[in-house]
Coordinates of C-alpha atoms in Angstrom, one line a residue:
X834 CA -1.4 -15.2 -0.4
X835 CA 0.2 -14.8 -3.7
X836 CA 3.6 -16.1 -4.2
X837 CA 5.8 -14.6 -6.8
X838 CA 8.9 -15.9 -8.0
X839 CA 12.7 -14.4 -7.9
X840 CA 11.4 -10.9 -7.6
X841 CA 14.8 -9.5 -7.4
X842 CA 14.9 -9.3 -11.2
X843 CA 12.3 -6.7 -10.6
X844 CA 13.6 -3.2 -11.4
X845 CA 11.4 -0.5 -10.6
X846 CA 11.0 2.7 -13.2
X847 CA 13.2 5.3 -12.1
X848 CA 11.2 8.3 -12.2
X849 CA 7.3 8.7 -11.6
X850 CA 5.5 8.4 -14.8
X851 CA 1.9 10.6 -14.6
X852 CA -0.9 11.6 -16.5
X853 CA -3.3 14.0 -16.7
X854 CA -4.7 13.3 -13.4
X855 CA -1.5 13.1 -11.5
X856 CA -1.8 9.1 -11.6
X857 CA 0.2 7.0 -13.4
X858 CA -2.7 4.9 -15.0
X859 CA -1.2 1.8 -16.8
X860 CA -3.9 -0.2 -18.9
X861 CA -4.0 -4.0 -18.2
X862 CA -2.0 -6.2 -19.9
X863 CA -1.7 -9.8 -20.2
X864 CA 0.8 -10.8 -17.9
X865 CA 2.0 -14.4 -17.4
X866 CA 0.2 -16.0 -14.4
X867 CA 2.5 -15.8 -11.1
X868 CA 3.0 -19.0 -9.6
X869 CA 0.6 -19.4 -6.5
X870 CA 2.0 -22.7 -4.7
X871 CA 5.2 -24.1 -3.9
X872 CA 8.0 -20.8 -4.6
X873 CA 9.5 -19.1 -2.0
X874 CA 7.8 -15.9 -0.6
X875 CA 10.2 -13.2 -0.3
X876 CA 11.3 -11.4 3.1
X877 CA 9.4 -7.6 3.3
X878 CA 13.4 -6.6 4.2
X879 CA 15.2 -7.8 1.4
X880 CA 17.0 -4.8 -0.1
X881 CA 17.6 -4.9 -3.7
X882 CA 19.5 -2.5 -6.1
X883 CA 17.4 0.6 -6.2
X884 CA 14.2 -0.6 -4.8
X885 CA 12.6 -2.6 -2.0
X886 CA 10.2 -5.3 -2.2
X887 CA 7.8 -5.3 0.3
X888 CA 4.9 -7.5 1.4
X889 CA 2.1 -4.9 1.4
X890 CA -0.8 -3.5 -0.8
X891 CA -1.3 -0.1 -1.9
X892 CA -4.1 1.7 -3.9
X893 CA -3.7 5.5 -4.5
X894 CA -6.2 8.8 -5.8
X895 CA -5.4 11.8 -7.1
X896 CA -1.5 10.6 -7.0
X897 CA -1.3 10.0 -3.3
X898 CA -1.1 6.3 -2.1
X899 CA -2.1 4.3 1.0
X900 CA 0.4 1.8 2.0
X901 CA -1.1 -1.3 3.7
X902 CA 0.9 -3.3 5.8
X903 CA 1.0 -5.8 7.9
X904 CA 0.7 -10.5 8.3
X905 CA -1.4 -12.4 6.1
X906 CA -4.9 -12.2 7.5
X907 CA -4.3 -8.5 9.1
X908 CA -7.1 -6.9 6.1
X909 CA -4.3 -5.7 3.9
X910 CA -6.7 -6.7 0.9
X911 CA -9.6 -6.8 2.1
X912 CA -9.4 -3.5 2.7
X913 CA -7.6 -2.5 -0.2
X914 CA -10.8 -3.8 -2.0
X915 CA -12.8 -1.3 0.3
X916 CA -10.9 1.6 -0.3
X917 CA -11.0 0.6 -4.5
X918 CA -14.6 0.7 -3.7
X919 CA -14.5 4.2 -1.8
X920 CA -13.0 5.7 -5.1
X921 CA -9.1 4.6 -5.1
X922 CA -7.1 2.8 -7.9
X923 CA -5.2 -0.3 -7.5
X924 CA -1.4 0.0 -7.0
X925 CA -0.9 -3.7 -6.2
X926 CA -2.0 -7.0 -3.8
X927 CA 0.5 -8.7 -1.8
X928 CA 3.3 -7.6 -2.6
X929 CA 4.9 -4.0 -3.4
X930 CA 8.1 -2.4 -5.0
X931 CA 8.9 0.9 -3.5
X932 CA 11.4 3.4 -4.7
X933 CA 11.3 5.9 -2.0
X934 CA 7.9 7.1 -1.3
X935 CA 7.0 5.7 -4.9
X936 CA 4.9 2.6 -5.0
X937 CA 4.8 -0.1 -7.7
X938 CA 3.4 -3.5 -8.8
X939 CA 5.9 -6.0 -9.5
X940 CA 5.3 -7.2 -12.8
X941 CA 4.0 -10.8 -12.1
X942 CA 1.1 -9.2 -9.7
X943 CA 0.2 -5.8 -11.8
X944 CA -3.5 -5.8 -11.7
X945 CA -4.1 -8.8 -9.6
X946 CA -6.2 -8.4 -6.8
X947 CA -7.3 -11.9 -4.4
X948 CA -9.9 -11.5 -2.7
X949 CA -10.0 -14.2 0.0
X950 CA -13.3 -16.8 -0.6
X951 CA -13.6 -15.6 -3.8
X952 CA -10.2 -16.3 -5.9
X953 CA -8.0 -13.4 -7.8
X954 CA -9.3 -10.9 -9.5
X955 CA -7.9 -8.8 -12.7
X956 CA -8.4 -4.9 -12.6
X957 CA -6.6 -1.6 -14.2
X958 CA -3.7 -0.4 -11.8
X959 CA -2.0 2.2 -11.7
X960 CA 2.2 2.6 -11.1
X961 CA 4.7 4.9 -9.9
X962 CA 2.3 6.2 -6.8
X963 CA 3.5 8.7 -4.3
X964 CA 2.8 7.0 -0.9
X965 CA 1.7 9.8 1.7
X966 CA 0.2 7.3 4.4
X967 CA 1.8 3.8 6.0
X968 CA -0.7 1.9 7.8
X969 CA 0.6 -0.9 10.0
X970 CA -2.6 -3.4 10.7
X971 CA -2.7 -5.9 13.2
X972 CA -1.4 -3.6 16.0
X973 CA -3.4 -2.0 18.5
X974 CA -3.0 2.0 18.0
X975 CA -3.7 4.7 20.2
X976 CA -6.9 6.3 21.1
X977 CA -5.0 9.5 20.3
X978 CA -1.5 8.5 18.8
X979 CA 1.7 10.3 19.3
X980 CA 2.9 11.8 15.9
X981 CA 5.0 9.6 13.7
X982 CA 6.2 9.7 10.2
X983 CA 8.7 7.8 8.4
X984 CA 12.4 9.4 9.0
X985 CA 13.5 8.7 5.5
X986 CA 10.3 9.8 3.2
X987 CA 7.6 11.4 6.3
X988 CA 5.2 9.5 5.3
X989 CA 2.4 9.8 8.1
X990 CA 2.4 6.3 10.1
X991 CA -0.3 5.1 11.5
X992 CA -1.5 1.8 13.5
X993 CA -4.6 0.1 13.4
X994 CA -6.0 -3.4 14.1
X995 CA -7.6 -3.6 10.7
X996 CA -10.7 -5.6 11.3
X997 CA -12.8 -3.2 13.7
X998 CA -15.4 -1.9 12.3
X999 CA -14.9 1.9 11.1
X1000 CA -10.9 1.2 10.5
X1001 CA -11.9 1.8 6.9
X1002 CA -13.1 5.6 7.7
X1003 CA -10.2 6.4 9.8
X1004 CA -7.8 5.4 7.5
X1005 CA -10.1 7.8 4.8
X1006 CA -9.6 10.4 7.4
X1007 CA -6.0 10.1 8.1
X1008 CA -5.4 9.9 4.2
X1009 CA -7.5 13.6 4.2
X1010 CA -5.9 15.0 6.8
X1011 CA -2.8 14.0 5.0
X1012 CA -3.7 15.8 1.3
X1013 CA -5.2 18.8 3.7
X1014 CA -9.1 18.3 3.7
X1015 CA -8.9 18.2 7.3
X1016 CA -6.1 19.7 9.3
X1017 CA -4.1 17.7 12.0
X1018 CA -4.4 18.8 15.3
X1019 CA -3.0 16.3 17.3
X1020 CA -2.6 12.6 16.5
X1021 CA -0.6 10.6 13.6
X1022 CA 0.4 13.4 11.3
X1023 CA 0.3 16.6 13.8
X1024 CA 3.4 18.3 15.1
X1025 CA 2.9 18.4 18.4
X1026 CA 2.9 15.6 21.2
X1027 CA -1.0 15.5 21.7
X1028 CA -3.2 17.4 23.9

């Protein structure tokens, strides 16, 4: 697990930078190295000023972000890595600063990515993404979930274990169900209460 320092002098950017693509690409830069051992890791409920930090990770396309959550050793990166493979961007590892339904890297982790066996990577990222789809891992969901979005942004919630095998194509499906490739009909993000 990373472990960043003080992260309450983290301020998030107060309005969702984009560009052509609708993503909020921010090259790399050279960031000092966050310090791995010995600081204290930072409660996923602290509230600060006009953000929230989070222990998550959250990779986005097309704008739209996938917010992974759940304990160290739930999959949060491992399948952040998967879905960067798939075709999304980087948003950030560990740990994220949310504004709302925005996402963002705190500065210490922008563009670090560990992958567990193999160390911590550096890639682009990407800030300021719109998450449309919380996924809680480590909890065992529902064949066929009742509907349940987030009261304060509706962000579609949904609950997996994380580690079985095809968790990575549902979470692609919920996430186009969610932009409207595929239309709910029941489950996470429909209206209704199931069949």
């Amino acid at each position: 697990m990373i472990r960043i320092p003080d992260p309450s002098s983290e301020v998030a950017n107060s309005s969702p930078d984009k560009g052509a693509d609708g993503d909020a690409a921010q090259s790399v830069t050279q960031p000092s190295k966050p310090d791995l051992e010995g600081s204290q890791s930072v409660s996923s409920r602290q509230r600060f000023p006009d953000s929230e930090n989070i222990y998550a990770s959250c990779v986005v396309r097309n704008g739209k972000a996938i917010l992974l959550c759940g304990a160290s050793g739930t999959g949060k990166s491992t399948l952040a890595l998967q879905l960067m493979d798939a075709g999304f961007s980087l948003v950030a590892d560990d740990r994220v600063m949310m504004r709302g339904a925005y996402a963002s890297p705190p500065s210490q982790l922008a563009g670090l990515l560990e992958v567990r066996g193999v160390g911590i990577l550096r890639t682009s990222f990407v800030t300021n993404a719109r998450v449309i789809l919380k996924v809680f891992l480590g909890e065992e969901g529902a064949r066929l979930p009742l509907p349940e979005r987030e009261s304060r942004t509706g962000v579609v919630v949904l609950r997996l274990n994380g580690g079985f095998p095809g968790d990575l194509n549902r979470i692609i499906a919920a996430f186009k169900a969610c932009c409207g490739d595929y239309e709910w009909y029941a489950g996470a993000g429909g209206e209704g209460a199931g069949l």
